């Protein structure tokens, strides 16, 4: 898969078997896509910049997982908020890895849900919050694997927490989506669109 035509020509002169991806498929691809190939190698500088943007986003996301720190929270592109085990962490990591998005997340605890206001840590960033919800039955199954036969995993607890979280989202006009039947890829795409976020690399 040598891009440079001159180098490919040299390789062809070798007394060895030579299988060229470009010779075999490039013409067909150009015809199918109705677009000529550029025959250029992507800049290494671009690769480094892309890698740096991805790692910066991942580090930010790891440092702001589960509401562990409000340091530099103002720099977040989005703050995912939802009850425990609703899919916040994997979605944040996917957003960081695939799009370079600085995604923080905040877990809504029973104490948060009992109060009439948004949690103090995220209150001033209400315009960056995106809510995740989930069917109580699915939540109970997930929590049961983590803490079997606990109040945390009981269906009554799950129903109450999900209802309270959705009420909070509606009260403060926070957009939210149900994660029950969505893959992390679908969730990330819908969040990117809903929040008007752009890929960083």
Coordinates of C-alpha atoms in Angstrom, one line a residue, residues 81 83 106-120 151 156-157 159-169 171-172:
X81 CA -25.6 13.9 34.4
X83 CA -28.2 8.3 38.2
X106 CA -21.8 13.9 37.4
X107 CA -23.7 11.1 39.2
X108 CA -27.1 12.1 40.7
X109 CA -27.2 10.8 44.2
X110 CA -30.4 10.3 46.3
X111 CA -29.3 13.5 48.2
X112 CA -29.1 15.5 45.0
X113 CA -32.5 14.2 43.9
X114 CA -34.1 15.2 47.2
X115 CA -33.2 18.8 46.7
X116 CA -35.1 21.3 44.6
X117 CA -32.1 22.8 43.0
X118 CA -29.3 21.5 40.7
X119 CA -26.2 20.1 42.5
X120 CA -23.9 23.0 43.4
X151 CA -31.4 -1.5 48.3
X156 CA -38.3 0.4 43.8
X157 CA -35.1 2.4 44.4
X159 CA -37.9 3.6 39.8
X160 CA -37.8 6.4 42.3
X161 CA -34.3 7.6 41.2
X162 CA -35.1 7.5 37.5
X163 CA -38.4 9.4 38.1
X164 CA -36.7 12.0 40.2
X165 CA -33.9 12.5 37.7
X166 CA -36.3 13.0 34.8
X167 CA -38.3 15.4 36.9
X168 CA -35.1 17.4 37.5
X169 CA -34.2 17.4 33.8
X171 CA -37.7 21.3 35.8
X172 CA -34.5 22.9 34.6

